[in-house]
PDB file of C-alpha atoms in Angstrom:
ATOM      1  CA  UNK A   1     -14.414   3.979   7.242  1.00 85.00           C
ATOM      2  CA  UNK A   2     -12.923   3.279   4.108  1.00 83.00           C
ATOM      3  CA  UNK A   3     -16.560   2.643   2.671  1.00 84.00           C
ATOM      4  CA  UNK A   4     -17.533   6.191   3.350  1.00 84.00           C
ATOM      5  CA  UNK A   5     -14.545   7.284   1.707  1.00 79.00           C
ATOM      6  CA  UNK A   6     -14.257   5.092  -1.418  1.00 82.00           C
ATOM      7  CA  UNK A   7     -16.303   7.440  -4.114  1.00 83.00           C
ATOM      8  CA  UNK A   8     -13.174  10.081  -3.815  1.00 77.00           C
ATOM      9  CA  UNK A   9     -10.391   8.057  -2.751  1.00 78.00           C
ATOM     10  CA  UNK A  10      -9.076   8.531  -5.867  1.00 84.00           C
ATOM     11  CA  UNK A  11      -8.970  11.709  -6.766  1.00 77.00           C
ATOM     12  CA  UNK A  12      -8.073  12.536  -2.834  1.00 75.00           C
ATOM     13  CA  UNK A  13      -4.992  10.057  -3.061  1.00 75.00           C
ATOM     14  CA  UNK A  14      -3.487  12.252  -6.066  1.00 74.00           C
ATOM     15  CA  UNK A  15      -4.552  15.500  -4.851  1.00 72.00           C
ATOM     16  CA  UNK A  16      -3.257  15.046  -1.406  1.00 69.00           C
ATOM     17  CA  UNK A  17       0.074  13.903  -2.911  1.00 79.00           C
ATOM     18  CA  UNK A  18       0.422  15.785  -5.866  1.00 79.00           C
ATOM     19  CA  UNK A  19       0.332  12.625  -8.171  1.00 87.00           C
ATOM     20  CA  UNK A  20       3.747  11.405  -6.560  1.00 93.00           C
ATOM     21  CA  UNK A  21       2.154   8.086  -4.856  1.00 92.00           C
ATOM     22  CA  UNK A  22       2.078   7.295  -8.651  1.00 94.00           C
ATOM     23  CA  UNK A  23       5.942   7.441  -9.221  1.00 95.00           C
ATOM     24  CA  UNK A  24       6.179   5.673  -5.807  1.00 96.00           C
ATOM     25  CA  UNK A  25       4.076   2.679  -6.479  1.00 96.00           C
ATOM     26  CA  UNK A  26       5.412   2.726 -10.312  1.00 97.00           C
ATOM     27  CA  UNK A  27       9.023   2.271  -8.353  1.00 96.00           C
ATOM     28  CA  UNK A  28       7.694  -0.372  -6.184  1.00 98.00           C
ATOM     29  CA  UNK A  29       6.322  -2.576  -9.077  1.00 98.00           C
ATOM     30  CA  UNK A  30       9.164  -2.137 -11.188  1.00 97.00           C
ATOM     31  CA  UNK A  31      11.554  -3.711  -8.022  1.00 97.00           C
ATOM     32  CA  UNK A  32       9.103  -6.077  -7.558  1.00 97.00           C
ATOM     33  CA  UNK A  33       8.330  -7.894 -11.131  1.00 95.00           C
ATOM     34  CA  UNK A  34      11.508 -10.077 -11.577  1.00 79.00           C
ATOM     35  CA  UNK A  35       9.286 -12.517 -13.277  1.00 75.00           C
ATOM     36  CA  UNK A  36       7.745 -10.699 -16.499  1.00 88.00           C
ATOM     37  CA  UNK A  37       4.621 -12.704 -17.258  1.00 94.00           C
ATOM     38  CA  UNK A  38       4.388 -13.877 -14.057  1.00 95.00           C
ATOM     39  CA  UNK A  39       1.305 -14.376 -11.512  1.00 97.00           C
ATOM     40  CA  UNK A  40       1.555 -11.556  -8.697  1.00 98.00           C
ATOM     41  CA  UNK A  41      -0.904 -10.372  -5.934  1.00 98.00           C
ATOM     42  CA  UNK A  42      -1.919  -7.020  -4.135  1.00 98.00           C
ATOM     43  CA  UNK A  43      -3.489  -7.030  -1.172  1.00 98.00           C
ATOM     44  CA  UNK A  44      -5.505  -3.815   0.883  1.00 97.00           C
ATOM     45  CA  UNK A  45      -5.611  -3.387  -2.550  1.00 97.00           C
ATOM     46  CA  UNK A  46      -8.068  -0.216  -2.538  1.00 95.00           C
ATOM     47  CA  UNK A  47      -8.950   0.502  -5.561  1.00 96.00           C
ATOM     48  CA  UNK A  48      -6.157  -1.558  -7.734  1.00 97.00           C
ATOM     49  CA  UNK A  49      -3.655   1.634  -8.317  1.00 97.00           C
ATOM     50  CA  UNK A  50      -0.973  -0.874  -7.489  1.00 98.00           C
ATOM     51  CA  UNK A  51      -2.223  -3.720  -8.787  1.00 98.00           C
ATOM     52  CA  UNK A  52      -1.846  -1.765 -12.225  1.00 98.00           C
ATOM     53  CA  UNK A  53       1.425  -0.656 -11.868  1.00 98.00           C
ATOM     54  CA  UNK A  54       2.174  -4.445 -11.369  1.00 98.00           C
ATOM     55  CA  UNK A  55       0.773  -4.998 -14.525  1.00 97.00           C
ATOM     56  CA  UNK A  56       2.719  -1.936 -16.194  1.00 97.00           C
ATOM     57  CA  UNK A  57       5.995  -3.557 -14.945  1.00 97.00           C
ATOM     58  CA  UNK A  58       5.169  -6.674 -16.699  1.00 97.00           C
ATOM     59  CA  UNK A  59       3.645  -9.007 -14.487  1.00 97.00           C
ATOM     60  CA  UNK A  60       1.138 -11.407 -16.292  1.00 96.00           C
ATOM     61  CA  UNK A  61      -1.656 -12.096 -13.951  1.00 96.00           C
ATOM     62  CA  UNK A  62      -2.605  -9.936 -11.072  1.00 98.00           C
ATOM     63  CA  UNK A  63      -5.230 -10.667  -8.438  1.00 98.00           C
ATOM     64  CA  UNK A  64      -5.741  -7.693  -6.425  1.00 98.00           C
ATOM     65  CA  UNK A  65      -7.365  -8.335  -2.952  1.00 98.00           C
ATOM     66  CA  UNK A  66      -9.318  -6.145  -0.092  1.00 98.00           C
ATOM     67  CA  UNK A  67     -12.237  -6.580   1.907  1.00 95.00           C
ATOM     68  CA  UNK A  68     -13.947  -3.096   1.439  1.00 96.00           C
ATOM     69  CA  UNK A  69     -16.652  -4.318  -1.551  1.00 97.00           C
ATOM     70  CA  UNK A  70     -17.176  -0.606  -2.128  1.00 96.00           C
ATOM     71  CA  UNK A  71     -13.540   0.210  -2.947  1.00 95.00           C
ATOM     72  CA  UNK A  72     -13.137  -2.705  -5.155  1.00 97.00           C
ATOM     73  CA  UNK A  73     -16.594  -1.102  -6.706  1.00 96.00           C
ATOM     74  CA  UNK A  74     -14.860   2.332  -7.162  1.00 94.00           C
ATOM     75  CA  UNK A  75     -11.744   0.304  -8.837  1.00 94.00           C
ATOM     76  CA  UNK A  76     -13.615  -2.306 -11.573  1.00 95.00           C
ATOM     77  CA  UNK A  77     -13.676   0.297 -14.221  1.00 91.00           C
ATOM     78  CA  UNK A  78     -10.222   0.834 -13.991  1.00 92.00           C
ATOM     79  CA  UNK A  79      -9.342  -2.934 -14.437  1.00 94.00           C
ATOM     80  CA  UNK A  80     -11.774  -3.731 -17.975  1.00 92.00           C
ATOM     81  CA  UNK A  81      -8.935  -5.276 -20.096  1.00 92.00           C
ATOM     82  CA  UNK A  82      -6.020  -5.150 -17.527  1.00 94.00           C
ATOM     83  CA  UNK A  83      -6.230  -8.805 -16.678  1.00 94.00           C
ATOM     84  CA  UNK A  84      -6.558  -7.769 -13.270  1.00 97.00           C
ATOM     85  CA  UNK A  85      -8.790  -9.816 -10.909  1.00 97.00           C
ATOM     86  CA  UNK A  86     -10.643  -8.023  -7.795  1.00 97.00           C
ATOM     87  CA  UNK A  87     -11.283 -10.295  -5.117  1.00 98.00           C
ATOM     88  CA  UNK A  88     -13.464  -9.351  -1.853  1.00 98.00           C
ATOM     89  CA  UNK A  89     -10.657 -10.840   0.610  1.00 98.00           C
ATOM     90  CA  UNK A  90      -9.299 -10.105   3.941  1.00 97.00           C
ATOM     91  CA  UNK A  91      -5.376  -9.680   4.238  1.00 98.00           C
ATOM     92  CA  UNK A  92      -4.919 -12.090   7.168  1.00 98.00           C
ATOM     93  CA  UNK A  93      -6.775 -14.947   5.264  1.00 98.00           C
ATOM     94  CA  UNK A  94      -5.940 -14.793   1.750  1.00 98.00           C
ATOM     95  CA  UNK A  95      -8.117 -17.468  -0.485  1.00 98.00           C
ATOM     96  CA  UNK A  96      -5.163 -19.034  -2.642  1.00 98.00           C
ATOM     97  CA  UNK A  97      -3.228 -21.865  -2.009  1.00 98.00           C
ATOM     98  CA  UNK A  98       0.471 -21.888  -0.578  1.00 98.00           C
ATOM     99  CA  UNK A  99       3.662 -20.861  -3.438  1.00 98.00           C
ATOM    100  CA  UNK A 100       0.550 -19.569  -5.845  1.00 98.00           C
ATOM    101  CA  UNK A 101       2.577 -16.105  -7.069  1.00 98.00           C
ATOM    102  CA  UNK A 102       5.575 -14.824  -8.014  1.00 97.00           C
ATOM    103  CA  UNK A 103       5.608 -12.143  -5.650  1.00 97.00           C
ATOM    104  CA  UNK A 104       3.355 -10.242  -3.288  1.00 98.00           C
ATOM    105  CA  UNK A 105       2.695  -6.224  -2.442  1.00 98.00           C
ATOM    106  CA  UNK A 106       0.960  -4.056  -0.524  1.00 98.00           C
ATOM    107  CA  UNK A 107       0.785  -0.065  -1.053  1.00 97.00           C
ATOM    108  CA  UNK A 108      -0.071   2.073   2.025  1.00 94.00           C
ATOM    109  CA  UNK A 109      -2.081  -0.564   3.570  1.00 94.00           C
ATOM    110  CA  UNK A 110      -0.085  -2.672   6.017  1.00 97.00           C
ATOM    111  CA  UNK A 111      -0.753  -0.237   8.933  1.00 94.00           C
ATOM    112  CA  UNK A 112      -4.719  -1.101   8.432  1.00 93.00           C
ATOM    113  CA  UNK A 113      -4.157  -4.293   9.033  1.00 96.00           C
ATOM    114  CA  UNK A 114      -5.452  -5.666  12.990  1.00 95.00           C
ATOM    115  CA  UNK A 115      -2.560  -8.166  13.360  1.00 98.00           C
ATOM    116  CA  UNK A 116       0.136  -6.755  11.023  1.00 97.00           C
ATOM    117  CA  UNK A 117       2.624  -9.892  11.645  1.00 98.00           C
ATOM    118  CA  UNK A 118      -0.160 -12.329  10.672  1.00 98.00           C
ATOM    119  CA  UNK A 119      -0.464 -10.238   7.651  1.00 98.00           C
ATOM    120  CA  UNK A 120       2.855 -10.379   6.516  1.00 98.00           C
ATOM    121  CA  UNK A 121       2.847 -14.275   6.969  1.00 98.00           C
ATOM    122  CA  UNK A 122      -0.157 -14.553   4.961  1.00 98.00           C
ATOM    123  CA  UNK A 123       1.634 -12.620   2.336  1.00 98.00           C
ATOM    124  CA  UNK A 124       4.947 -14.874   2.374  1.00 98.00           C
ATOM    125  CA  UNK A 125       2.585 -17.884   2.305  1.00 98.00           C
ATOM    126  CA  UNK A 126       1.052 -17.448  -1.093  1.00 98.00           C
ATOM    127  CA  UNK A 127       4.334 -16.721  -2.921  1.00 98.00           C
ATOM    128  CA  UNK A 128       6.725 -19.462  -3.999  1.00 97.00           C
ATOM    129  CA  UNK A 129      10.315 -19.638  -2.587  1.00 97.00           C
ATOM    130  CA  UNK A 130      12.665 -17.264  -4.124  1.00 96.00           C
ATOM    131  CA  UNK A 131       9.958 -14.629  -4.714  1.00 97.00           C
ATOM    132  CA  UNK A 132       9.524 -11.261  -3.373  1.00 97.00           C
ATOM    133  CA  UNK A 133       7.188  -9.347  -0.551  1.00 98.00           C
ATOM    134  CA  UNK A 134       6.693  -5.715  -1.575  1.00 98.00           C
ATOM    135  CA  UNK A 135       5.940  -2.990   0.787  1.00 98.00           C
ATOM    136  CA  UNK A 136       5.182   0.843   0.163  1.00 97.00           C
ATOM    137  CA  UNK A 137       4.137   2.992   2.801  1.00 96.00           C
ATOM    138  CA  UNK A 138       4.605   6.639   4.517  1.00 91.00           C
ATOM    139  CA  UNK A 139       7.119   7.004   6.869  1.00 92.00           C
ATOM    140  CA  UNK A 140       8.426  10.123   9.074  1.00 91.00           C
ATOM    141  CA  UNK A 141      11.477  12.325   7.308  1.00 92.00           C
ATOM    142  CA  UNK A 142      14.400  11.929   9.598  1.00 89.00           C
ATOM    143  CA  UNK A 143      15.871  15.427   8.515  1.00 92.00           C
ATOM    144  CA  UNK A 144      14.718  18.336  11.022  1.00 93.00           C
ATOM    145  CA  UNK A 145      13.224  20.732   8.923  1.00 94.00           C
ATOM    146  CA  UNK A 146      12.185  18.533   6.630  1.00 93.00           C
ATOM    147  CA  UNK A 147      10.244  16.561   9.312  1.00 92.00           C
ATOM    148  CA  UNK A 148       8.167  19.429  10.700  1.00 94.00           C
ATOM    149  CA  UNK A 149       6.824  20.943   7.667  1.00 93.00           C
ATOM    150  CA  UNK A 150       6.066  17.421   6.837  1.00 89.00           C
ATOM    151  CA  UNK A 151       4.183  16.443  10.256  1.00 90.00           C
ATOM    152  CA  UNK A 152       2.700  20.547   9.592  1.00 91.00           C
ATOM    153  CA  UNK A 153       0.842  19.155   6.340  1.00 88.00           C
ATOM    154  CA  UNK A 154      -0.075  15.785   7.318  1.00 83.00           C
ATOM    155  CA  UNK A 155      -1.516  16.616  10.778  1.00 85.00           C
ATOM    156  CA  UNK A 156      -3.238  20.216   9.863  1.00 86.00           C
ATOM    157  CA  UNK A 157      -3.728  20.684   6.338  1.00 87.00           C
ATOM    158  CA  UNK A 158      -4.524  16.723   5.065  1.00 80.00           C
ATOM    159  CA  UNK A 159      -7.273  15.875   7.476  1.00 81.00           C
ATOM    160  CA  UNK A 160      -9.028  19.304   6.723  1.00 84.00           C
ATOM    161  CA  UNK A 161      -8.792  19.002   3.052  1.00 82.00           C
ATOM    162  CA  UNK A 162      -9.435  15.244   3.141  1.00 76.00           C
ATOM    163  CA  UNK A 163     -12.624  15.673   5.347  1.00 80.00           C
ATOM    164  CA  UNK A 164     -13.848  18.692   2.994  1.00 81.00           C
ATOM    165  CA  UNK A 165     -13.513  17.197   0.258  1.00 72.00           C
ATOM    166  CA  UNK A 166     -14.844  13.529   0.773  1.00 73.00           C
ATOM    167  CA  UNK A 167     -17.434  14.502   2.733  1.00 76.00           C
ATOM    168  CA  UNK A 168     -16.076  12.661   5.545  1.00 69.00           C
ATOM    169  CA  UNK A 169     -16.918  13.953   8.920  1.00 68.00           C
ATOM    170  CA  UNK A 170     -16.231  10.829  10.829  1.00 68.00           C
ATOM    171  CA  UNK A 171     -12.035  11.217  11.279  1.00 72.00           C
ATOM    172  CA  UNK A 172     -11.106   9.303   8.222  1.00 73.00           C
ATOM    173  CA  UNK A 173      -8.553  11.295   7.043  1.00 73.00           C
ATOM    174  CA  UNK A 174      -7.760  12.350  10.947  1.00 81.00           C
ATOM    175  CA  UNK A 175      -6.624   8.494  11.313  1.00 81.00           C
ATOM    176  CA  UNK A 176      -4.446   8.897   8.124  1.00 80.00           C
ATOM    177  CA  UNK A 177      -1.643  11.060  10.051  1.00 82.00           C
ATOM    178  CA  UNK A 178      -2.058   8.941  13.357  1.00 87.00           C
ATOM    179  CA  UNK A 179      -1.477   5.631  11.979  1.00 89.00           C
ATOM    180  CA  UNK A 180       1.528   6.557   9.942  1.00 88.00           C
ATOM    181  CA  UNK A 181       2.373   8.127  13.028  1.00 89.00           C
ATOM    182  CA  UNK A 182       2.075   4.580  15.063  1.00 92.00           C
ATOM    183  CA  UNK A 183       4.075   2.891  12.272  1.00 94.00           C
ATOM    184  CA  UNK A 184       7.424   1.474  12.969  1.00 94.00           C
ATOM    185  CA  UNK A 185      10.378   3.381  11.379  1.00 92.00           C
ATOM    186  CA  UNK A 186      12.046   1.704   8.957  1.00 94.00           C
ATOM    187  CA  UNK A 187      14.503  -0.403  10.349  1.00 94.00           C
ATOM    188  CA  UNK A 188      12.224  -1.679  12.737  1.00 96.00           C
ATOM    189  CA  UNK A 189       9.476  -2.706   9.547  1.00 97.00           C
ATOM    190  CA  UNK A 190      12.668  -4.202   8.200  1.00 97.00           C
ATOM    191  CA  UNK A 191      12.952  -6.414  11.034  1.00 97.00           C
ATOM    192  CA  UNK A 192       9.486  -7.426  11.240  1.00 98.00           C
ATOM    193  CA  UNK A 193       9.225  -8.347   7.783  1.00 98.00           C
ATOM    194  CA  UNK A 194      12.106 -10.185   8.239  1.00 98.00           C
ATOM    195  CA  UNK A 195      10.645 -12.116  11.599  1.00 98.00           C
ATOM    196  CA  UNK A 196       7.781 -13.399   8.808  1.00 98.00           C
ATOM    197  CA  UNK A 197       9.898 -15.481   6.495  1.00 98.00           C
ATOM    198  CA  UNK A 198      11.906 -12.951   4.141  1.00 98.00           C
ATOM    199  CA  UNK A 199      15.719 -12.650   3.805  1.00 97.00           C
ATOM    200  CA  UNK A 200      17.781  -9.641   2.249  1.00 97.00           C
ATOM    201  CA  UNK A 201      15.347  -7.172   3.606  1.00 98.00           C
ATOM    202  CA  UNK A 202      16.054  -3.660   2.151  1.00 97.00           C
ATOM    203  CA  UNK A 203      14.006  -0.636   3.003  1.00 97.00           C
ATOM    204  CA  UNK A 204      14.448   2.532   0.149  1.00 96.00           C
ATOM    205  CA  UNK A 205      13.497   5.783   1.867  1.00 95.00           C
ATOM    206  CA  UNK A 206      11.762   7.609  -0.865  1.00 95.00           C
ATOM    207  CA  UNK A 207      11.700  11.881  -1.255  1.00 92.00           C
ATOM    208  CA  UNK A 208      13.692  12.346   2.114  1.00 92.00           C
ATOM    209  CA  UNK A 209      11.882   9.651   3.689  1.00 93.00           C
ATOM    210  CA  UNK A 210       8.364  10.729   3.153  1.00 92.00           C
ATOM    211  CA  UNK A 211       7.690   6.807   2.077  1.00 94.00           C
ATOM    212  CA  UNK A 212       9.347   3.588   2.525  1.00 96.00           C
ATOM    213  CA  UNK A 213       9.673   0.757  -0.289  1.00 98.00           C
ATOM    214  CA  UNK A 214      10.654  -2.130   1.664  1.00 98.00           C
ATOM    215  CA  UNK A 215      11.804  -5.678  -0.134  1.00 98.00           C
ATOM    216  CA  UNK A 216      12.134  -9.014   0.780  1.00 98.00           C
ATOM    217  CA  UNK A 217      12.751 -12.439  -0.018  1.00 98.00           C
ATOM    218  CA  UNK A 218      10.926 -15.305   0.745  1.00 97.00           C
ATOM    219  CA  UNK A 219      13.777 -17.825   2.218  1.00 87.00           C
TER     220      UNK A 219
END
């Protein structure tokens, strides 16, 4: 799915959110680099958008991990002098060694993920003790009115546009809305990333809960 997908993922990503995943994911990596010139990794890493604000924020070495070769592909321009490395790699078996980073992330990707526990432990593994687990992704706005013109957009307007516009006729952008849908709220995410290893959990609900940056740290 996310093959067919990966030659406009960009631009769809800032169109569909009016650029604001940008300020999200600049606010994630900002929370996240504690260490300036330190070694961090991204995983579902599409095509390195987060990865980059990592590197922004002032982390020194950033391997950025996902196992769709063609989004990786649509990324490597992106990434010539960033001192980013792209790595074909799946999420639930990362390729590094245990305590290799300073901290770990992963930017509207989690929900992709077949075993989502697993995922987080495979996350805590790779970073050393003390460092943090990084988590950005959409959530449902609590406040009424808020909520349904919200749910309006995302389940009538996104998967039209997204289809039209990718050329995706498979449901691509139809699984968008019902996997954020699926997700656990944010307490509940709190708790799970707190079941893989990760103290002082705190989840950040982000333009009236329209996204969740959740942090923890590995005990």
């Amino acid at each position: 799915m996310f093959a067919r997908i990966a030659r406009r993922y960009d631009f769809l990503n800032h169109l569909l959110s009016l650029n604001i995943d940008a300020l999200w994911r600049r606010r994630l990596a900002r929370a996240m680099v504690s260490n300036p010139g330190g070694r961090y990794v991204d995983v579902c890493c599409g095509t390195g958008d987060q990865a980059l604000a990592l590197r922004g924020a002032g982390a020194g070495r950033v391997a950025a991990c996902d196992f769709t070769p063609e989004m990786l592909q649509a990324g490597a321009r992106k990434m010539r002098g960033k001192n980013v490395a792209l790595l074909c790699a799946d999420t639930l078996r990362l390729p590094f060694a245990n305590e290799t980073f300073d901290g770990a992330t992963v930017a509207f990707g989690i929900r992709n993920v077949a075993d989502r526990d697993a995922g987080l432990r495979e996350m805590v593994r790779v970073v050393r003790r003390g460092g943090r687990v990084g988590v950005l992704e959409f959530s449902i706005p609590t406040q009424p009115a808020l909520r349904a013109l919200y749910l309006l957009y995302f389940q009538r307007v996104l998967p039209r546009v997204g289809a039209w516009v990718s050329g995706d006729r498979d449901g691509a952008y139809s699984y968008l809305p019902a996997s954020v849908l699926a997700f656990p709220g944010a307490e509940a995410f709190a708790e799970q990333m707190a079941s893989a290893g990760l103290h002082t959990v705190r989840a950040r609900r982000l333009l009236g809960g329209i996204a969740c940056a959740t942090i923890g740290i590995k005990t």
